Every structure is written in structure tokens, then in C-alpha cells.
Short mmCIF file of C-alpha atoms in Angstrom, two decimals:
data_model
loop_
_atom_site.label_atom_id
_atom_site.label_comp_id
_atom_site.label_asym_id
_atom_site.label_seq_id
_atom_site.Cartn_x
_atom_site.Cartn_y
_atom_site.Cartn_z
CA MET A 1 -53.64 12.29 -82.39
CA LYS A 2 -51.51 9.69 -80.68
CA PRO A 3 -48.57 11.45 -78.87
CA LYS A 4 -45.16 10.59 -80.45
CA GLY A 5 -42.96 8.01 -78.81
CA TRP A 6 -39.16 8.46 -78.75
CA LYS A 7 -38.65 6.35 -81.85
CA ASP A 8 -40.72 8.63 -83.94
CA LEU A 9 -38.68 11.77 -83.39
CA PRO A 10 -36.37 13.41 -85.86
CA PRO A 11 -32.71 13.71 -84.62
CA GLY A 12 -31.80 16.76 -82.59
CA SER A 13 -35.37 18.07 -82.19
CA VAL A 14 -35.09 19.79 -85.58
CA ILE A 15 -38.37 21.03 -86.99
CA THR A 16 -38.36 20.19 -90.74
CA ARG A 17 -41.84 21.54 -91.50
CA PRO A 18 -41.96 25.33 -91.90
CA GLY A 19 -44.97 27.23 -90.41
CA SER A 20 -45.94 24.33 -88.13
CA ALA A 21 -46.12 26.79 -85.06
CA THR A 22 -49.60 27.73 -86.23
CA GLU A 23 -50.69 24.30 -85.00
CA PHE A 24 -49.70 25.35 -81.50
CA LYS A 25 -52.56 27.58 -80.09
CA THR A 26 -51.12 29.88 -77.55
CA GLY A 27 -54.33 31.66 -76.79
CA SER A 28 -54.85 29.52 -73.65
CA TRP A 29 -51.82 31.29 -71.94
CA ARG A 30 -53.91 34.46 -71.69
CA THR A 31 -54.88 35.94 -68.36
CA PHE A 32 -56.31 39.23 -69.70
CA ARG A 33 -58.34 39.39 -72.94
CA PRO A 34 -58.19 42.37 -75.24
CA VAL A 35 -61.70 43.60 -76.28
CA TRP A 36 -62.19 45.75 -79.36
CA VAL A 37 -64.57 48.63 -79.14
CA PRO A 38 -65.29 49.47 -82.80
CA GLU A 39 -67.02 52.79 -82.07
CA ASN A 40 -63.77 54.23 -80.65
CA CYS A 41 -61.55 52.70 -83.39
CA ILE A 42 -59.98 55.09 -85.93
CA GLN A 43 -58.40 52.31 -88.01
CA CYS A 44 -54.88 53.53 -87.47
CA LEU A 45 -53.60 49.83 -87.32
CA PHE A 46 -51.19 50.57 -84.55
CA CYS A 47 -52.48 47.44 -82.87
CA TRP A 48 -51.74 45.37 -86.01
CA MET A 49 -48.23 46.74 -86.20
CA TYR A 50 -47.37 46.23 -82.60
CA CYS A 51 -48.88 42.87 -82.09
CA PRO A 52 -46.05 40.35 -81.62
CA ASP A 53 -48.23 37.39 -82.42
CA MET A 54 -50.06 38.57 -85.57
CA ALA A 55 -53.28 38.03 -83.63
CA ILE A 56 -55.14 41.07 -85.21
CA LYS A 57 -56.90 40.10 -88.43
CA VAL A 58 -56.90 42.79 -91.13
CA LYS A 59 -59.08 42.68 -94.28
CA ASP A 60 -59.21 45.28 -97.00
CA GLY A 61 -56.99 47.57 -94.94
CA LYS A 62 -59.26 47.54 -91.95
CA ARG A 63 -58.92 45.64 -88.75
CA GLU A 64 -61.47 43.07 -87.68
CA GLU A 65 -61.86 40.90 -84.55
CA PHE A 66 -58.90 39.57 -82.47
CA ASP A 67 -57.55 35.97 -83.39
CA TYR A 68 -58.04 34.66 -79.84
CA ASP A 69 -56.27 31.37 -80.88
CA TYR A 70 -52.99 33.08 -80.80
CA CYS A 71 -53.42 36.30 -78.60
CA LYS A 72 -51.38 35.77 -75.37
CA GLY A 73 -53.01 38.76 -73.76
CA CYS A 74 -49.73 40.85 -73.53
CA GLY A 75 -51.71 44.10 -73.67
CA ILE A 76 -49.34 45.98 -75.98
CA CYS A 77 -52.22 46.79 -78.45
CA ALA A 78 -54.26 48.28 -75.62
CA ARG A 79 -51.36 50.48 -74.50
CA GLU A 80 -50.53 51.70 -77.96
CA CYS A 81 -54.17 52.25 -79.00
CA PRO A 82 -54.71 56.10 -79.38
CA GLY A 83 -58.47 55.69 -79.44
CA LYS A 84 -60.90 58.41 -80.26
CA LYS A 85 -61.12 61.55 -78.17
CA GLY A 86 -59.40 59.89 -75.16
CA GLN A 87 -61.59 56.77 -75.37
CA LYS A 88 -59.54 53.57 -76.05
CA ALA A 89 -60.63 51.21 -78.72
CA ILE A 90 -59.00 48.32 -76.97
CA ILE A 91 -59.59 47.53 -73.25
CA MET A 92 -58.14 44.58 -71.31
CA VAL A 93 -60.66 42.42 -69.37
CA GLU A 94 -59.71 39.66 -66.93
CA GLU A 95 -60.44 36.20 -68.43
CA GLY A 96 -63.43 34.45 -66.93
CA LYS A 97 -65.23 37.73 -66.14
CA MET B 1 3.27 5.96 -97.57
CA ALA B 2 3.38 7.23 -93.97
CA LYS B 3 5.75 10.05 -93.17
CA VAL B 4 7.69 9.77 -89.88
CA VAL B 5 7.99 13.03 -88.02
CA ALA B 6 9.15 14.35 -84.64
CA VAL B 7 6.42 16.69 -83.49
CA THR B 8 4.53 17.69 -80.34
CA GLY B 9 1.07 16.33 -79.61
CA ASN B 10 -0.41 19.77 -80.48
CA GLU B 11 1.39 19.91 -83.79
CA ALA B 12 0.13 16.43 -84.65
CA VAL B 13 -3.45 17.36 -83.82
CA ALA B 14 -3.29 20.55 -85.69
CA ASN B 15 -1.95 18.62 -88.74
CA ALA B 16 -4.85 16.14 -88.44
CA LEU B 17 -7.30 19.12 -88.41
CA ARG B 18 -5.62 20.56 -91.52
CA GLN B 19 -5.97 17.25 -93.28
CA ALA B 20 -9.69 17.07 -92.45
CA ASN B 21 -10.04 20.57 -94.04
CA PRO B 22 -13.05 21.85 -92.03
CA ASP B 23 -15.46 24.50 -93.39
CA VAL B 24 -15.53 26.54 -90.23
CA CYS B 25 -13.29 26.85 -87.17
CA ALA B 26 -14.17 29.05 -84.23
CA ALA B 27 -11.30 29.65 -81.87
CA TYR B 28 -10.37 31.22 -78.59
CA PRO B 29 -6.91 30.68 -77.07
CA ILE B 30 -6.26 28.85 -73.77
CA THR B 31 -3.14 27.13 -72.45
CA PRO B 32 -2.19 24.37 -73.29
CA GLN B 33 -4.47 24.23 -76.31
CA THR B 34 -3.53 27.63 -77.90
CA ASP B 35 -0.78 26.00 -79.90
CA ILE B 36 -3.30 23.88 -81.88
CA MET B 37 -5.38 26.79 -82.97
CA GLN B 38 -2.27 28.96 -83.52
CA ARG B 39 -0.90 26.39 -85.88
CA PHE B 40 -4.33 25.94 -87.52
CA SER B 41 -4.68 29.70 -88.19
CA GLY B 42 -1.39 29.45 -89.91
CA PHE B 43 -2.82 26.98 -92.22
CA VAL B 44 -5.75 29.16 -92.90
CA ALA B 45 -3.38 32.18 -93.62
CA ASP B 46 -1.23 30.08 -95.91
CA GLY B 47 -4.27 28.92 -97.89
CA LEU B 48 -3.68 25.24 -96.95
CA VAL B 49 -7.25 24.79 -95.90
CA ASN B 50 -10.60 26.16 -97.14
CA THR B 51 -11.67 27.11 -93.59
CA GLU B 52 -13.49 30.17 -92.35
CA LEU B 53 -11.73 31.00 -89.15
CA ILE B 54 -13.85 33.00 -86.71
CA LEU B 55 -11.94 34.57 -83.90
CA VAL B 56 -14.37 34.99 -81.05
CA GLU B 57 -14.32 36.75 -77.71
CA SER B 58 -14.66 33.72 -75.43
CA GLU B 59 -15.16 29.98 -75.46
CA HIS B 60 -18.81 30.37 -74.86
CA SER B 61 -18.82 32.25 -78.15
CA ALA B 62 -16.51 29.72 -79.83
CA MET B 63 -18.91 26.77 -79.11
CA SER B 64 -21.89 28.98 -79.94
CA ALA B 65 -20.37 29.81 -83.41
CA CYS B 66 -19.61 26.08 -83.82
CA VAL B 67 -23.21 25.22 -83.10
CA GLY B 68 -24.44 27.78 -85.65
CA ALA B 69 -21.95 26.82 -88.32
CA SER B 70 -22.63 23.07 -87.74
CA ALA B 71 -26.44 23.52 -87.96
CA GLY B 72 -25.72 25.66 -91.07
CA GLY B 73 -24.32 22.53 -92.64
CA GLY B 74 -20.56 22.59 -92.45
CA ARG B 75 -17.64 20.44 -91.07
CA VAL B 76 -16.82 22.36 -87.88
CA ILE B 77 -13.94 22.27 -85.38
CA THR B 78 -12.62 24.11 -82.26
CA ALA B 79 -10.23 23.21 -79.50
CA THR B 80 -10.05 24.04 -75.89
CA SER B 81 -8.81 23.22 -72.36
CA SER B 82 -9.88 23.51 -68.67
CA GLN B 83 -11.63 26.85 -68.00
CA GLY B 84 -12.40 27.20 -71.65
CA LEU B 85 -14.34 23.99 -71.65
CA ALA B 86 -15.98 25.14 -68.40
CA LEU B 87 -17.06 28.30 -70.07
CA MET B 88 -18.50 26.34 -73.04
CA TRP B 89 -20.58 24.33 -70.55
CA GLU B 90 -24.15 25.20 -71.55
CA ILE B 91 -23.35 25.15 -75.29
CA LEU B 92 -21.86 21.66 -75.10
CA PHE B 93 -25.16 20.26 -74.12
CA ILE B 94 -26.87 22.13 -77.06
CA ALA B 95 -24.36 20.79 -79.61
CA ALA B 96 -25.13 17.27 -78.42
CA GLY B 97 -28.83 17.65 -78.08
CA ASP B 98 -29.07 19.23 -81.55
CA ARG B 99 -26.95 16.26 -82.82
CA LEU B 100 -24.23 18.46 -84.37
CA PRO B 101 -21.06 16.58 -85.48
CA ILE B 102 -18.48 19.14 -84.17
CA VAL B 103 -14.98 17.82 -83.54
CA MET B 104 -13.04 19.29 -80.65
CA PRO B 105 -9.59 18.36 -79.33
CA LEU B 106 -9.55 18.86 -75.53
CA VAL B 107 -5.99 19.28 -74.21
CA ASN B 108 -6.63 18.19 -70.66
CA ARG B 109 -5.74 20.68 -67.94
CA ALA B 110 -6.61 21.10 -64.29
CA LEU B 111 -9.61 23.38 -63.28
CA SER B 112 -9.14 26.45 -60.99
CA ALA B 113 -8.93 27.06 -58.00
CA PRO B 114 -6.10 27.27 -57.38
CA LEU B 115 -5.04 28.38 -60.81
CA ASN B 116 -3.05 25.71 -62.63
CA ILE B 117 -2.22 25.22 -66.27
CA HIS B 118 -0.92 21.68 -66.15
CA GLY B 119 -2.46 18.37 -67.20
CA ASP B 120 -5.20 16.46 -65.43
CA HIS B 121 -8.50 15.16 -66.39
CA SER B 122 -10.91 17.33 -64.38
CA ASP B 123 -12.04 19.28 -67.45
CA GLY B 124 -12.98 16.30 -69.59
CA MET B 125 -14.48 14.31 -66.77
CA GLY B 126 -16.68 17.27 -65.95
CA ALA B 127 -18.10 17.23 -69.45
CA ARG B 128 -18.89 13.52 -69.12
CA ASP B 129 -22.62 14.00 -69.04
CA SER B 130 -22.85 16.65 -71.76
CA GLY B 131 -23.82 14.10 -74.51
CA TRP B 132 -20.47 14.39 -76.35
CA ILE B 133 -18.60 11.22 -77.47
CA GLN B 134 -15.18 11.21 -75.80
CA LEU B 135 -11.97 9.54 -77.13
CA TRP B 136 -8.93 9.52 -74.93
CA SER B 137 -5.29 9.42 -76.25
CA GLU B 138 -2.21 8.05 -74.60
CA ASN B 139 0.39 9.83 -76.84
CA ALA B 140 0.71 12.11 -79.83
CA GLN B 141 0.21 9.31 -82.30
CA GLU B 142 -3.11 8.31 -80.64
CA ALA B 143 -4.13 11.99 -80.45
CA TYR B 144 -3.49 12.34 -84.17
CA ASP B 145 -5.19 9.05 -85.07
CA ASN B 146 -8.25 9.76 -82.79
CA THR B 147 -8.67 13.25 -84.27
CA LEU B 148 -8.89 11.75 -87.76
CA GLN B 149 -11.29 9.05 -86.67
CA ALA B 150 -13.37 11.59 -84.72
CA PHE B 151 -14.63 13.10 -87.99
CA ARG B 152 -15.80 9.82 -89.29
CA ILE B 153 -17.54 8.88 -86.00
CA ALA B 154 -19.16 12.31 -85.51
CA GLU B 155 -20.33 12.60 -89.18
CA HIS B 156 -21.68 9.08 -89.45
CA MET B 157 -25.30 9.30 -90.53
CA ASP B 158 -26.42 6.88 -87.77
CA ILE B 159 -24.57 9.03 -85.15
CA ARG B 160 -24.37 12.76 -85.89
CA LEU B 161 -22.93 13.68 -82.44
CA PRO B 162 -20.03 15.93 -81.36
CA VAL B 163 -16.77 14.26 -80.51
CA MET B 164 -14.14 15.41 -77.96
CA VAL B 165 -10.55 14.06 -78.50
CA CYS B 166 -8.66 14.20 -75.17
CA LEU B 167 -4.92 14.35 -74.76
CA ASP B 168 -2.87 15.27 -71.70
CA GLY B 169 -1.82 18.88 -71.35
CA PHE B 170 1.91 19.50 -71.66
CA ILE B 171 2.82 15.79 -71.11
CA ILE B 172 1.59 15.13 -74.61
CA SER B 173 0.58 18.48 -76.01
CA HIS B 174 4.09 20.02 -75.62
CA SER B 175 6.42 16.93 -75.80
CA ILE B 176 8.00 15.93 -79.00
CA GLU B 177 7.49 12.34 -80.00
CA ARG B 178 8.18 10.24 -83.09
CA ILE B 179 4.88 9.75 -84.95
CA GLU B 180 3.66 8.71 -88.30
CA TYR B 181 1.61 11.00 -90.43
CA LEU B 182 -0.70 9.62 -93.08
CA GLU B 183 -0.65 11.15 -96.58
CA ASP B 184 -3.10 13.95 -97.19
CA ASP B 185 -4.83 11.87 -99.96
CA ALA B 186 -5.18 8.87 -97.69
CA VAL B 187 -6.78 10.95 -95.07
CA LYS B 188 -9.11 12.64 -97.55
CA ASN B 189 -10.30 9.28 -98.79
CA PHE B 190 -10.67 7.94 -95.26
CA ILE B 191 -12.66 10.88 -93.82
CA GLY B 192 -14.65 11.49 -97.01
CA GLU B 193 -16.86 14.49 -98.09
CA PHE B 194 -18.94 16.13 -95.42
CA LYS B 195 -22.66 15.08 -95.66
CA GLN B 196 -25.25 17.51 -94.65
CA LEU B 197 -28.28 16.67 -92.53
CA ASN B 198 -31.08 19.29 -92.17
CA PRO B 199 -28.73 22.32 -92.97
CA LEU B 200 -30.10 25.66 -91.95
CA LEU B 201 -28.61 27.20 -95.11
CA ASP B 202 -30.75 25.07 -97.45
CA VAL B 203 -33.40 27.75 -98.01
CA GLU B 204 -35.46 25.52 -100.26
CA HIS B 205 -36.12 23.23 -97.19
CA PRO B 206 -36.30 25.54 -94.19
CA VAL B 207 -35.78 23.99 -90.79
CA SER B 208 -35.70 25.23 -87.15
CA TYR B 209 -33.12 24.23 -84.58
CA GLY B 210 -33.54 24.49 -80.89
CA PRO B 211 -37.32 24.60 -80.23
CA LEU B 212 -38.93 24.78 -76.87
CA ILE B 213 -39.87 21.20 -75.83
CA LEU B 214 -42.18 20.97 -72.91
CA PRO B 215 -42.69 18.06 -70.46
CA ASP B 216 -45.05 16.33 -72.97
CA LEU B 217 -42.07 15.49 -75.33
CA TYR B 218 -38.79 16.45 -73.62
CA MET B 219 -38.22 12.96 -72.07
CA GLU B 220 -38.77 11.22 -75.44
CA TYR B 221 -35.92 13.34 -76.86
CA LYS B 222 -33.57 12.49 -74.04
CA ARG B 223 -34.44 8.78 -74.46
CA ALA B 224 -33.65 9.08 -78.23
CA GLN B 225 -30.36 10.73 -77.31
CA HIS B 226 -29.41 7.74 -75.14
CA GLU B 227 -30.34 5.40 -77.87
CA VAL B 228 -27.97 6.98 -80.46
CA MET B 229 -25.25 6.58 -77.89
CA THR B 230 -25.87 2.81 -77.87
CA LYS B 231 -24.92 2.73 -81.62
CA VAL B 232 -21.61 4.54 -81.11
CA SER B 233 -19.42 1.49 -80.08
CA LYS B 234 -20.12 -0.28 -83.37
CA VAL B 235 -19.28 2.76 -85.42
CA VAL B 236 -16.14 3.36 -83.45
CA LEU B 237 -14.98 -0.21 -84.17
CA ASP B 238 -15.98 -0.02 -87.90
CA VAL B 239 -14.07 3.26 -88.24
CA ALA B 240 -11.10 1.66 -86.40
CA ALA B 241 -11.12 -1.23 -88.78
CA ASP B 242 -11.09 1.17 -91.77
CA PHE B 243 -8.33 3.15 -90.13
CA GLU B 244 -6.19 0.08 -89.52
CA LYS B 245 -6.22 -0.64 -93.24
CA ILE B 246 -4.63 2.69 -94.12
CA SER B 247 -2.37 3.07 -90.99
CA GLY B 248 -1.58 -0.43 -89.84
CA ARG B 249 -2.49 0.77 -86.29
CA ARG B 250 -5.30 -1.06 -84.45
CA TYR B 251 -7.77 0.67 -82.12
CA GLY B 252 -10.56 -0.71 -80.03
CA LEU B 253 -13.01 0.67 -77.47
CA PHE B 254 -10.15 0.32 -74.98
CA GLU B 255 -6.72 -1.17 -74.93
CA PRO B 256 -6.28 -4.42 -72.82
CA TYR B 257 -2.66 -4.95 -71.80
CA ARG B 258 -1.50 -8.35 -70.53
CA LEU B 259 -4.96 -9.07 -69.12
CA ASP B 260 -5.86 -12.63 -70.17
CA ASP B 261 -4.92 -14.36 -66.89
CA ALA B 262 -4.33 -11.24 -64.75
CA ASP B 263 -4.96 -11.61 -60.99
CA ILE B 264 -4.43 -7.90 -60.48
CA ALA B 265 -5.17 -5.02 -62.86
CA LEU B 266 -4.86 -1.27 -63.20
CA VAL B 267 -7.46 0.90 -65.07
CA ILE B 268 -5.72 4.11 -66.17
CA LEU B 269 -6.26 6.69 -68.92
CA ASN B 270 -3.97 8.59 -71.23
CA SER B 271 -0.28 9.35 -70.88
CA ALA B 272 0.09 7.70 -67.45
CA ALA B 273 -1.00 4.37 -68.91
CA GLY B 274 2.31 4.23 -70.80
CA THR B 275 4.24 4.53 -67.49
CA ALA B 276 2.05 1.95 -65.89
CA LYS B 277 2.53 -0.55 -68.70
CA ASP B 278 6.24 -0.61 -67.87
CA ALA B 279 5.43 -1.40 -64.28
CA VAL B 280 2.99 -4.14 -65.36
CA ASP B 281 5.83 -5.73 -67.43
CA GLN B 282 8.24 -5.67 -64.36
CA PHE B 283 5.62 -7.43 -62.26
CA ARG B 284 5.05 -10.00 -65.04
CA ASP B 285 8.81 -10.65 -65.11
CA ARG B 286 8.69 -11.35 -61.41
CA GLY B 287 5.90 -13.96 -61.95
CA ILE B 288 3.00 -11.73 -60.77
CA ARG B 289 0.04 -11.86 -63.07
CA ALA B 290 -0.58 -8.17 -63.62
CA GLY B 291 -2.55 -6.43 -66.41
CA LEU B 292 -3.95 -3.09 -67.35
CA VAL B 293 -6.98 -1.52 -69.06
CA LYS B 294 -6.60 1.79 -70.81
CA PRO B 295 -10.02 3.12 -71.80
CA ARG B 296 -10.27 4.88 -75.11
CA LEU B 297 -13.98 5.47 -75.59
CA PHE B 298 -15.23 7.01 -72.31
CA ARG B 299 -18.57 8.16 -73.55
CA PRO B 300 -20.39 6.05 -74.32
CA PHE B 301 -18.67 3.84 -71.85
CA PRO B 302 -18.12 0.15 -72.88
CA TYR B 303 -19.28 -1.35 -69.61
CA GLN B 304 -19.89 -4.93 -70.72
CA GLU B 305 -16.70 -5.15 -72.81
CA ILE B 306 -14.49 -3.88 -69.97
CA ALA B 307 -16.23 -6.05 -67.48
CA ASP B 308 -15.40 -9.09 -69.72
CA ALA B 309 -11.82 -7.99 -70.10
CA LEU B 310 -11.35 -7.76 -66.28
CA LYS B 311 -13.07 -11.12 -65.56
CA SER B 312 -9.98 -12.83 -64.26
CA ALA B 313 -8.89 -9.98 -61.93
CA LYS B 314 -9.25 -10.55 -58.17
CA ALA B 315 -8.12 -7.07 -57.22
CA ILE B 316 -8.36 -3.91 -59.38
CA CYS B 317 -7.11 -0.38 -58.87
CA VAL B 318 -8.87 2.38 -60.83
CA MET B 319 -6.52 5.27 -61.19
CA ASP B 320 -8.13 8.64 -61.60
CA ARG B 321 -6.41 11.86 -62.70
CA ALA B 322 -9.51 13.73 -61.60
CA ASP B 323 -11.46 13.83 -58.38
CA SER B 324 -14.99 13.96 -57.15
CA PHE B 325 -14.71 15.67 -53.81
CA GLY B 326 -16.73 13.65 -51.31
CA GLY B 327 -16.97 10.84 -53.88
CA PHE B 328 -14.82 8.36 -55.77
CA GLY B 329 -12.89 9.32 -58.85
CA PRO B 330 -14.94 9.43 -62.06
CA MET B 331 -13.32 6.37 -63.67
CA TYR B 332 -13.78 4.34 -60.42
CA MET B 333 -17.56 4.89 -60.55
CA GLU B 334 -17.66 3.59 -64.17
CA ILE B 335 -15.57 0.51 -63.31
CA ALA B 336 -17.73 -0.23 -60.26
CA SER B 337 -20.87 -0.07 -62.46
CA ALA B 338 -19.08 -2.30 -65.11
CA MET B 339 -18.37 -4.88 -62.36
CA MET B 340 -22.04 -5.23 -61.74
CA MET B 341 -22.65 -6.41 -65.32
CA ASN B 342 -21.24 -10.02 -64.73
CA GLY B 343 -22.15 -10.22 -61.10
CA LYS B 344 -18.50 -10.68 -60.16
CA LYS B 345 -17.10 -8.77 -57.31
CA PRO B 346 -13.29 -8.22 -57.36
CA ILE B 347 -11.90 -5.94 -54.74
CA LEU B 348 -11.91 -2.52 -56.29
CA ILE B 349 -9.80 0.32 -55.03
CA ASN B 350 -9.36 3.94 -56.17
CA LYS B 351 -6.20 5.99 -56.36
CA ILE B 352 -6.19 9.67 -57.25
CA TYR B 353 -2.97 10.76 -58.82
CA GLY B 354 -1.37 13.42 -60.93
CA LEU B 355 -3.64 16.34 -60.31
CA GLY B 356 -2.50 19.70 -61.67
CA GLY B 357 0.22 18.01 -63.62
CA ARG B 358 1.94 16.25 -60.72
CA ASP B 359 4.30 13.66 -62.23
CA PHE B 360 3.09 10.08 -62.31
CA LEU B 361 6.28 7.99 -61.90
CA PRO B 362 6.97 4.35 -62.43
CA GLU B 363 7.42 3.86 -58.60
CA HIS B 364 3.82 5.13 -58.07
CA ALA B 365 2.58 2.34 -60.51
CA GLU B 366 4.81 -0.17 -58.63
CA LEU B 367 3.47 0.79 -55.22
CA VAL B 368 -0.09 0.37 -56.47
CA LEU B 369 0.67 -2.99 -58.03
CA SER B 370 2.39 -4.15 -54.81
CA GLU B 371 -0.65 -3.13 -52.84
CA LEU B 372 -2.95 -4.92 -55.27
CA ALA B 373 -0.83 -8.20 -55.01
CA ASP B 374 -1.33 -7.99 -51.26
CA VAL B 375 -5.07 -7.22 -51.57
CA ALA B 376 -5.58 -10.17 -53.97
CA LYS B 377 -3.76 -12.50 -51.51
CA SER B 378 -5.45 -11.34 -48.28
CA GLY B 379 -8.86 -10.69 -49.91
CA LYS B 380 -9.02 -7.37 -48.03
CA ALA B 381 -8.57 -3.83 -49.10
CA ARG B 382 -6.60 -1.50 -46.79
CA THR B 383 -8.39 1.48 -47.98
CA PHE B 384 -10.80 2.17 -50.90
CA LYS B 385 -9.90 5.79 -51.89
CA GLU B 386 -6.48 7.27 -51.47
CA TYR B 387 -4.34 9.99 -53.00
CA ILE B 388 -0.88 9.04 -54.25
CA GLY B 389 2.30 11.06 -54.90
CA VAL B 390 1.02 13.64 -52.31
CA ARG B 391 3.00 14.96 -49.36
CA GLU B 392 1.62 14.37 -45.83
#
């Protein structure tokens, strides 16, 4: 897509299309990546509740894989995860490793 | 039919705001503006306007509430002076960048320190680069007329920018003058209904104001903001032409006074221009070809038009009621830029006067004109920047 020139812009940088933020993939901001460990997951959905970026996909009441297009790697999910018998179901791994 | 009244500048401006009947007013008191909002709050209490009055805890909040209300889709006003404008600082840029047509009378007052409540132009000149349109007013009549025209200019669909209407603190705001009020109906027809553009409260068409714009697009927005400013002069003149039809009073981008064949000229804003015109008349009576420019539209500044108006002048003094410490006065810098447009180089000197409400007297204008006559004759400036009416 050709980048917009100044003549193409709406006045006052107003965004007139709702929901257009989904076109801006913020996953590239991530330094640490959350990794889901299904065998330790009790499906409490704390991660889904706490995630500020709606980056945890849920289907039929059960969590699935992370949506890495929007996960910024804040680590809140890993911190809140109760895990199973002291074993976390989400661990943070440095990107590129 | 116009109604002739004897009122203060503040009273006249408050009456103009009543006639415009804004949807929202967010106000915080500060001398010498307080009187405007006090009177306006009286109109609200008496049911003379349909305005929601928001009493806030600071000017930063006043301008923030104005931004919200204006983005919401209403006609919005506030008023301030001096430190109040300084506290609004960051939100001024947001109002302009978001293209919100807020109208704000600014009763010009000096900035601290030292603390001073009297009139000078330091506050308005400081907001020069905020993206607001600025109209400056010599007297109560002009302040009233400019306030009414400000709504038309701000709300014009090609413009949608906030407008500041400047008048001198105390000298105009608190002095009683004879002025002519227009009838309420005439004003209503002149200003017209407020038209919304992308209102936040239209839930059928949701919009977002104030997004994060990174280096890939920010400069394009700033370029577009400059572009809209280039359209303002035409709108100001069109609105002035309509205003003349209902008032009989003519306004331009600036007021040229006895300039046609002038050898020497003053450039001076607001109330002091009235005093200076008397001195120009005296010099004309003595056969000295003196003239004067009183800018009205300071942002955007009409460089080419003022350069053309000053084309015959050999020596010009730009009088600034504000200073840039370590630099020339703000108006001087504009006129120096304007002089580059036609490639002519008159001798251009700068006098700083009237800071903190110090009186500008006819003899001050006469001294400057005498000096200009000498400069024009000798072709040499004695000094380029000087303070007048100050004790050694």
C-alpha cells in the first residue's frame, strides 16, 4: 500500500473507521514471548481475563494458542497463571532464543 | 438596528458570547478576564443562553474540557489571560491539532515574574505557534466585532480551527467606551447554526480523536495543518464582508492608516495603535509623510499583504508590547520576514513599549516618529532594538 501524502489525510487526525486498530500489528514490539504449556494448564482463563491486548484466543470456553500478532510480551499472563501443582502453564522466553 | 451602549471591553465581549449562544463553556477565573466569564455565568443563571457551564479547577482543565466538548460536537467557548493561557499551553496545541473550532477571548496581560496583572502582549505572543488563529482588537468595539466574527471563521467547514480574540487587559477590558451592539437576531443569522464535523457523540458513526501518530505520518499531519492556515485569510475577508453588511463596519487582515505615500511608518497592535494614529495625524499636519499598520490577523500572518502596504516606507518602526529576551520583539520578526517578500529593504527598527501595563503616551509615538524621520533622511539607524518609556 502506498503511504498516504498530506493531502489524503482527514482533518485533525480523526480516525473515522472503528476497529481499525486491528490492522496495526503490535506483536513486533515483543522482547519476551509467552509460551503456553498445555499439560500445566487448568483452563482457569485468568490469562484471558488479565491480557490487556486480547491476545489469548478462547474457543468453546477453553483457551488456545496465543495471538502473537498482538501480544506485546508484557508478561502479565505468566505472572497471574496459577499453573498446576506449582508448575506454571505460561513461561516467558526471550525472543530469538 | 444597532443599539448604542456605554460598556467595558469585557462587557462587550461577554455580550457577544451571549449572542453566539454556545453549547458549552468551561471557565476558570483570572484577572483581567474574570469579568467576562462572571458576566457570562450570569447569562447562564438567568436562562439567556442554552449553555452548559463547567466550572473547572484550573485553566489546564478549562481548555481540556473545551477540547472534549468541541470534539463531542458543540459550539464551545472559554476565556483567559496571562498565566491562565500559560497553564493551558499543552492543550492549546491539541485543540488546534485536532482542528476544534473553540472561540477564546484572551484579555492580554503580562506574564510573571515579577507578578503583574496589567496589559501587555506576552501571553498572546507566546501562543503564536500553537496553531490557533489570532485576531487582535484595538478597542471594545473591535473586541466585540472580532468575537462575533471568530465563530464564523472557526466554524467554517474549510477551516475548523480554534480562534483567540485578543484585547488589551484593563486599558480595553475595564474601560467604558461607546460601542454599537448588533441585534440578537442579526447576530444569530450572521453566525448561523453550529455544524458538526466528526462529533464524538454520534454513536452511529464512532470516531477516535488524538491517536498516536509516529514518524511515518506525523509530518504529513503538520504539513496539512499549515495548509489549512493558508486558507484562513480568504475566509477572514469573506466573513468581514458579510459582517460589514450587517454592521457597516469594515475589517481587513490589518488596518492601513495613511500609508499610501508614507516615507515613515509604525507597525503597532491593539489599543496603543489608537494613540499612535493621533501622532501620525500630527506629523502629517506638519508635512511629514507618516503612516501606520495595525495588524488584526496575527496568525496566520499576512506577510505579502503587509509587505505591499508598506512598500513606500523608507524607515519603519515595529512597536512590540512583548519581548523576546535576547531577540527582537515578536512583531518585529514578522515584519522583517514580510520585508523579504518584495526584496525591498527599508530600515527597520524595533521599540519595546508598555510592558506590564506601562502607559503608552502620545509623546512616545511622537519620539519614535521623529527618530524615524531622521532615519529616513540619513539612511542610518541609531539603534535597532530599544526600550521606550523606561527609566534609566
